[in-house]
Amino acid sequence: MTNLIERLQSYMRRSAVSRYEAIPVPPFTVFIHPFDALIYLNYAIPDGPILGDVREPLRRLRAEFQKKGRVPRFEYVSELAPALADTLLAAGFRQEAEARLMVCTRESFTPVAVPEGPVLSVLTSGSPREEVRTFCTTARRGFSPDEPYEATEEDVSKMLEDLREGRAVLGRVEGQPAMVGMFTPPSEGIAELGGVATIERFRKRGLGTALTSRVAQEAFERGVEVLFLSTISEEAGRIYERVGFRFVTRMLFMVEGSHPEGAMLPVPG
């Protein structure tokens, strides 16, 4: 199990390097989204177990976040850096959330049928830009329902890059965008299921379960061996369990204490 957990954390680092600006601040690496300051798109990951005094690295880490106009924040598998949480708390961070890290394999995958009514569309790098724009806008509104938002050209271009190897699924109800999800480009047989969100008025209908199932199906058909996700919601965890995801360990999300709000991941619906 430890080997699997280490593989998952290594994948997270590789994936972040491919998508974000990576700034080494040993024993950490800071990952900065190229144009979006949304809090959960900018974070640091420890390079390994934390030993010794890290006050100076944390000072430099904070400076890098501030230089980019971002909030200092960490996302990491807690058992691989067990002393880090206390170190960060003492340095003025606070625990934003504790997430369940869950995995699904071809063997554990349990397909769920799409209920009558919704239509699911698979997006690739060859999909029309307007369809990808709708996906990006729906995803953001699912995560931040009170934020007025329309996807930009940069959002669309970045998503199309991710879709060269990954896939996304957009669900509509009566023609209206309702839910989204995707899996990230695979590496060494691993991919992450992320961005699963349902617009508020379409929640509590089982749509998120069907969409998660379709994303997982697409991943396994394209050679993924282990699909993982993280969720801070017990309700969402039960939804993912229906599709065959199983708990393996926990992740911590730590944010600078002066920031009033943390990232809140939506329930899939």
Tab-separated table of C-alpha atoms in Angstrom:
chain	number	residue	atom	x	y	z
A	1	MET	CA	0.000	0.000	0.000
A	2	THR	CA	2.863	2.396	0.830
A	3	ASN	CA	4.270	1.906	-2.676
A	4	LEU	CA	0.910	2.830	-4.202
A	5	ILE	CA	0.640	5.943	-2.026
A	6	GLU	CA	4.128	7.044	-3.034
A	7	ARG	CA	3.220	6.493	-6.706
A	8	LEU	CA	0.128	8.659	-6.282
A	9	GLN	CA	2.083	11.524	-4.693
A	10	SER	CA	4.735	11.257	-7.415
A	11	TYR	CA	2.018	11.438	-10.043
A	12	MET	CA	0.631	14.588	-8.431
A	13	ARG	CA	4.055	16.210	-8.707
A	14	ARG	CA	4.515	15.175	-12.355
A	15	SER	CA	1.017	16.336	-13.254
A	16	ALA	CA	1.515	19.702	-11.565
A	17	VAL	CA	4.849	20.197	-13.354
A	18	SER	CA	3.146	19.632	-16.707
A	19	ARG	CA	0.281	22.037	-16.015
A	20	TYR	CA	1.678	24.808	-13.822
A	21	GLU	CA	4.773	26.900	-13.347
A	22	ALA	CA	7.005	24.905	-10.980
A	23	ILE	CA	9.197	26.933	-8.610
A	24	PRO	CA	11.685	24.910	-6.507
A	25	VAL	CA	11.918	26.061	-2.883
A	26	PRO	CA	13.616	23.019	-1.301
A	27	PRO	CA	12.309	21.002	0.472
A	28	PHE	CA	9.130	22.164	-1.313
A	29	THR	CA	8.009	22.924	-4.846
A	30	VAL	CA	5.528	25.720	-5.509
A	31	PHE	CA	3.061	25.233	-8.356
A	32	ILE	CA	1.482	28.380	-9.816
A	33	HIS	CA	-1.337	28.424	-12.348
A	34	PRO	CA	-0.198	30.563	-15.285
A	35	PHE	CA	-3.175	32.932	-15.226
A	36	ASP	CA	-5.789	31.886	-12.631
A	37	ALA	CA	-5.431	32.976	-8.984
A	38	LEU	CA	-8.264	30.709	-7.795
A	39	ILE	CA	-6.992	29.363	-4.497
A	40	TYR	CA	-7.194	25.630	-5.203
A	41	LEU	CA	-5.243	25.997	-8.471
A	42	ASN	CA	-2.107	27.240	-6.696
A	43	TYR	CA	-0.270	25.225	-4.043
A	44	ALA	CA	2.971	23.654	-2.841
A	45	ILE	CA	3.926	19.992	-2.415
A	46	PRO	CA	6.783	18.791	-0.181
A	47	ASP	CA	9.575	17.101	-2.125
A	48	GLY	CA	9.731	14.324	0.488
A	49	PRO	CA	9.745	13.817	4.272
A	50	ILE	CA	10.474	17.068	6.103
A	51	LEU	CA	13.566	17.084	8.323
A	52	GLY	CA	15.202	19.931	10.203
A	53	ASP	CA	14.369	23.628	10.428
A	54	VAL	CA	12.263	24.891	7.486
A	55	ARG	CA	11.585	28.440	8.677
A	56	GLU	CA	13.776	29.950	5.965
A	57	PRO	CA	12.307	27.779	3.155
A	58	LEU	CA	8.806	28.754	4.321
A	59	ARG	CA	9.767	32.429	4.224
A	60	ARG	CA	10.979	32.015	0.642
A	61	LEU	CA	7.890	29.983	-0.231
A	62	ARG	CA	5.603	32.736	1.048
A	63	ALA	CA	7.579	35.268	-0.969
A	64	GLU	CA	7.081	33.253	-4.168
A	65	PHE	CA	3.323	33.030	-3.624
A	66	GLN	CA	3.093	36.744	-2.852
A	67	LYS	CA	5.198	37.635	-5.884
A	68	LYS	CA	2.619	35.845	-8.041
A	69	GLY	CA	-0.367	37.326	-6.205
A	70	ARG	CA	-1.389	33.948	-4.793
A	71	VAL	CA	-2.310	32.681	-1.311
A	72	PRO	CA	0.344	30.389	0.266
A	73	ARG	CA	-1.123	26.906	0.381
A	74	PHE	CA	-0.157	23.208	0.544
A	75	GLU	CA	-1.701	20.017	-0.833
A	76	TYR	CA	-0.002	16.739	0.065
A	77	VAL	CA	-0.388	13.150	1.252
A	78	SER	CA	-0.117	13.485	5.013
A	79	GLU	CA	1.512	10.142	5.826
A	80	LEU	CA	4.443	10.861	3.481
A	81	ALA	CA	5.349	14.030	5.407
A	82	PRO	CA	3.915	13.341	8.880
A	83	ALA	CA	5.723	16.176	10.679
A	84	LEU	CA	4.783	18.883	8.200
A	85	ALA	CA	1.307	19.713	9.540
A	86	ASP	CA	2.591	20.686	12.985
A	87	THR	CA	5.409	22.683	11.378
A	88	LEU	CA	2.957	24.611	9.228
A	89	LEU	CA	0.570	25.243	12.116
A	90	ALA	CA	3.441	26.686	14.138
A	91	ALA	CA	4.365	28.866	11.147
A	92	GLY	CA	0.923	30.483	10.930
A	93	PHE	CA	-0.863	28.166	8.517
A	94	ARG	CA	-4.150	26.485	9.334
A	95	GLN	CA	-5.739	23.251	8.194
A	96	GLU	CA	-8.136	24.110	5.418
A	97	ALA	CA	-9.413	20.563	4.947
A	98	GLU	CA	-8.574	16.901	5.233
A	99	ALA	CA	-9.462	14.880	2.163
A	100	ARG	CA	-9.959	11.200	1.551
A	101	LEU	CA	-7.693	9.882	-1.211
A	102	MET	CA	-9.548	7.149	-3.098
A	103	VAL	CA	-8.556	4.839	-5.942
A	104	CYS	CA	-10.395	2.790	-8.521
A	105	THR	CA	-8.974	0.042	-10.742
A	106	ARG	CA	-10.388	-1.922	-13.658
A	107	GLU	CA	-11.111	-4.740	-11.211
A	108	SER	CA	-13.005	-2.591	-8.697
A	109	PHE	CA	-14.790	-0.413	-11.274
A	110	THR	CA	-18.587	-0.738	-11.051
A	111	PRO	CA	-20.306	0.946	-14.029
A	112	VAL	CA	-23.409	3.010	-13.284
A	113	ALA	CA	-26.010	3.585	-15.963
A	114	VAL	CA	-26.964	7.105	-17.002
A	115	PRO	CA	-30.511	7.904	-15.807
A	116	GLU	CA	-33.077	8.737	-18.443
A	117	GLY	CA	-32.864	12.348	-19.622
A	118	PRO	CA	-29.243	13.537	-19.247
A	119	VAL	CA	-26.960	13.437	-22.277
A	120	LEU	CA	-23.216	12.909	-21.733
A	121	SER	CA	-20.650	14.087	-24.283
A	122	VAL	CA	-16.970	13.068	-24.263
A	123	LEU	CA	-14.581	15.909	-25.081
A	124	THR	CA	-11.178	15.428	-26.720
A	125	SER	CA	-8.511	17.728	-28.112
A	126	GLY	CA	-10.492	17.705	-31.362
A	127	SER	CA	-13.744	18.949	-29.792
A	128	PRO	CA	-15.133	22.360	-30.860
A	129	ARG	CA	-13.753	25.240	-28.806
A	130	GLU	CA	-17.264	26.370	-27.853
A	131	GLU	CA	-18.030	22.944	-26.398
A	132	VAL	CA	-14.807	23.080	-24.387
A	133	ARG	CA	-15.654	26.639	-23.310
A	134	THR	CA	-19.015	25.384	-22.013
A	135	PHE	CA	-17.206	22.667	-20.052
A	136	CYS	CA	-14.808	25.162	-18.461
A	137	THR	CA	-17.581	27.606	-17.564
A	138	THR	CA	-19.769	24.848	-16.088
A	139	ALA	CA	-16.869	23.501	-14.035
A	140	ARG	CA	-16.098	26.883	-12.515
A	141	ARG	CA	-19.748	27.600	-11.757
A	142	GLY	CA	-20.060	24.177	-10.130
A	143	PHE	CA	-17.128	24.965	-7.843
A	144	SER	CA	-17.939	28.655	-7.279
A	145	PRO	CA	-21.689	29.149	-7.829
A	146	ASP	CA	-21.686	32.742	-6.559
A	147	GLU	CA	-18.880	33.872	-8.847
A	148	PRO	CA	-19.888	35.441	-12.189
A	149	TYR	CA	-17.646	33.642	-14.636
A	150	GLU	CA	-17.223	32.902	-18.320
A	151	ALA	CA	-14.309	30.813	-19.565
A	152	THR	CA	-11.579	32.770	-21.336
A	153	GLU	CA	-9.620	31.856	-24.452
A	154	GLU	CA	-6.727	30.918	-22.159
A	155	ASP	CA	-8.988	28.545	-20.216
A	156	VAL	CA	-10.106	26.854	-23.426
A	157	SER	CA	-6.589	26.538	-24.838
A	158	LYS	CA	-5.266	25.071	-21.580
A	159	MET	CA	-8.087	22.542	-21.427
A	160	LEU	CA	-7.494	21.474	-25.034
A	161	GLU	CA	-3.861	20.802	-24.123
A	162	ASP	CA	-4.970	18.561	-21.235
A	163	LEU	CA	-7.352	16.737	-23.577
A	164	ARG	CA	-4.555	15.559	-25.862
A	165	GLU	CA	-4.160	12.601	-23.514
A	166	GLY	CA	-6.911	13.097	-20.938
A	167	ARG	CA	-10.656	13.194	-21.529
A	168	ALA	CA	-13.525	15.287	-20.195
A	169	VAL	CA	-17.244	14.592	-19.976
A	170	LEU	CA	-19.922	17.280	-20.191
A	171	GLY	CA	-23.469	16.414	-19.120
A	172	ARG	CA	-26.581	18.272	-20.206
A	173	VAL	CA	-30.131	18.116	-18.864
A	174	GLU	CA	-32.816	19.333	-21.245
A	175	GLY	CA	-30.084	20.943	-23.274
A	176	GLN	CA	-28.633	22.878	-20.333
A	177	PRO	CA	-25.055	22.269	-19.098
A	178	ALA	CA	-25.463	20.486	-15.757
A	179	MET	CA	-22.370	18.524	-14.703
A	180	VAL	CA	-18.759	17.950	-15.676
A	181	GLY	CA	-15.772	15.752	-14.883
A	182	MET	CA	-12.472	14.726	-16.415
A	183	PHE	CA	-9.370	12.615	-15.989
A	184	THR	CA	-5.913	14.098	-16.309
A	185	PRO	CA	-3.243	12.889	-18.780
A	186	PRO	CA	-2.061	9.450	-17.610
A	187	SER	CA	1.506	8.755	-16.499
A	188	GLU	CA	2.909	5.346	-15.579
A	189	GLY	CA	-0.611	3.896	-15.604
A	190	ILE	CA	-2.045	6.482	-13.177
A	191	ALA	CA	-4.500	9.328	-13.801
A	192	GLU	CA	-6.570	11.598	-11.594
A	193	LEU	CA	-10.307	11.997	-11.785
A	194	GLY	CA	-10.930	15.664	-11.089
A	195	GLY	CA	-13.204	18.602	-11.548
A	196	VAL	CA	-16.377	16.604	-10.904
A	197	ALA	CA	-19.048	19.203	-10.264
A	198	THR	CA	-22.783	19.625	-10.708
A	199	ILE	CA	-24.584	22.944	-11.084
A	200	GLU	CA	-26.598	23.540	-7.905
A	201	ARG	CA	-30.072	23.257	-9.391
A	202	PHE	CA	-29.264	19.833	-10.868
A	203	ARG	CA	-27.870	18.230	-7.692
A	204	LYS	CA	-29.411	15.369	-5.695
A	205	ARG	CA	-30.474	13.507	-8.858
A	206	GLY	CA	-27.697	10.928	-9.100
A	207	LEU	CA	-26.174	12.709	-12.069
A	208	GLY	CA	-22.700	12.964	-10.565
A	209	THR	CA	-22.526	9.204	-10.026
A	210	ALA	CA	-23.368	8.486	-13.675
A	211	LEU	CA	-20.898	11.093	-14.889
A	212	THR	CA	-18.119	9.750	-12.638
A	213	SER	CA	-18.790	6.280	-14.013
A	214	ARG	CA	-18.478	7.526	-17.593
A	215	VAL	CA	-15.200	9.342	-16.886
A	216	ALA	CA	-13.790	6.199	-15.240
A	217	GLN	CA	-14.906	4.084	-18.196
A	218	GLU	CA	-13.125	6.421	-20.606
A	219	ALA	CA	-9.961	6.285	-18.477
A	220	PHE	CA	-9.816	2.496	-18.285
A	221	GLU	CA	-10.553	2.138	-22.004
A	222	ARG	CA	-7.472	4.279	-22.649
A	223	GLY	CA	-5.112	2.161	-20.599
A	224	VAL	CA	-5.308	3.755	-17.143
A	225	GLU	CA	-4.589	1.182	-14.432
A	226	VAL	CA	-5.231	3.274	-11.308
A	227	LEU	CA	-7.647	6.216	-11.257
A	228	PHE	CA	-7.575	8.314	-8.098
A	229	LEU	CA	-9.365	11.299	-6.613
A	230	SER	CA	-9.561	13.284	-3.398
A	231	THR	CA	-12.726	14.433	-1.685
A	232	ILE	CA	-13.422	16.306	1.538
A	233	SER	CA	-17.099	15.369	1.504
A	234	GLU	CA	-18.364	12.167	3.111
A	235	GLU	CA	-21.407	12.369	0.838
A	236	ALA	CA	-19.206	12.576	-2.252
A	237	GLY	CA	-17.131	9.689	-0.916
A	238	ARG	CA	-20.220	7.487	-0.835
A	239	ILE	CA	-21.010	8.502	-4.415
A	240	TYR	CA	-17.532	7.509	-5.561
A	241	GLU	CA	-17.738	4.204	-3.667
A	242	ARG	CA	-20.742	3.243	-5.814
A	243	VAL	CA	-18.479	3.447	-8.858
A	244	GLY	CA	-15.750	1.320	-7.249
A	245	PHE	CA	-13.440	3.839	-5.562
A	246	ARG	CA	-11.856	2.746	-2.292
A	247	PHE	CA	-10.155	4.769	0.453
A	248	VAL	CA	-6.358	4.430	0.656
A	249	THR	CA	-5.039	7.401	2.668
A	250	ARG	CA	-5.604	11.056	3.524
A	251	MET	CA	-4.452	14.349	2.071
A	252	LEU	CA	-4.076	17.616	3.929
A	253	PHE	CA	-4.846	21.059	2.580
A	254	MET	CA	-3.069	23.772	4.554
A	255	VAL	CA	-3.495	27.483	3.866
A	256	GLU	CA	-1.931	30.608	5.309
A	257	GLY	CA	-3.974	31.472	8.385
A	258	SER	CA	-4.629	35.082	7.435
A	259	HIS	CA	-6.701	34.009	4.447
A	260	PRO	CA	-10.401	33.905	5.411
A	261	GLU	CA	-11.571	31.241	2.990
A	262	GLY	CA	-10.279	27.907	1.802
A	263	ALA	CA	-10.997	25.782	-1.223
A	264	MET	CA	-14.290	23.988	-1.034
A	265	LEU	CA	-14.743	21.034	-3.358
A	266	PRO	CA	-18.349	20.570	-4.528
A	267	VAL	CA	-20.354	17.398	-4.023
A	268	PRO	CA	-20.708	15.688	-7.423
A	269	GLY	CA	-24.492	15.549	-7.210
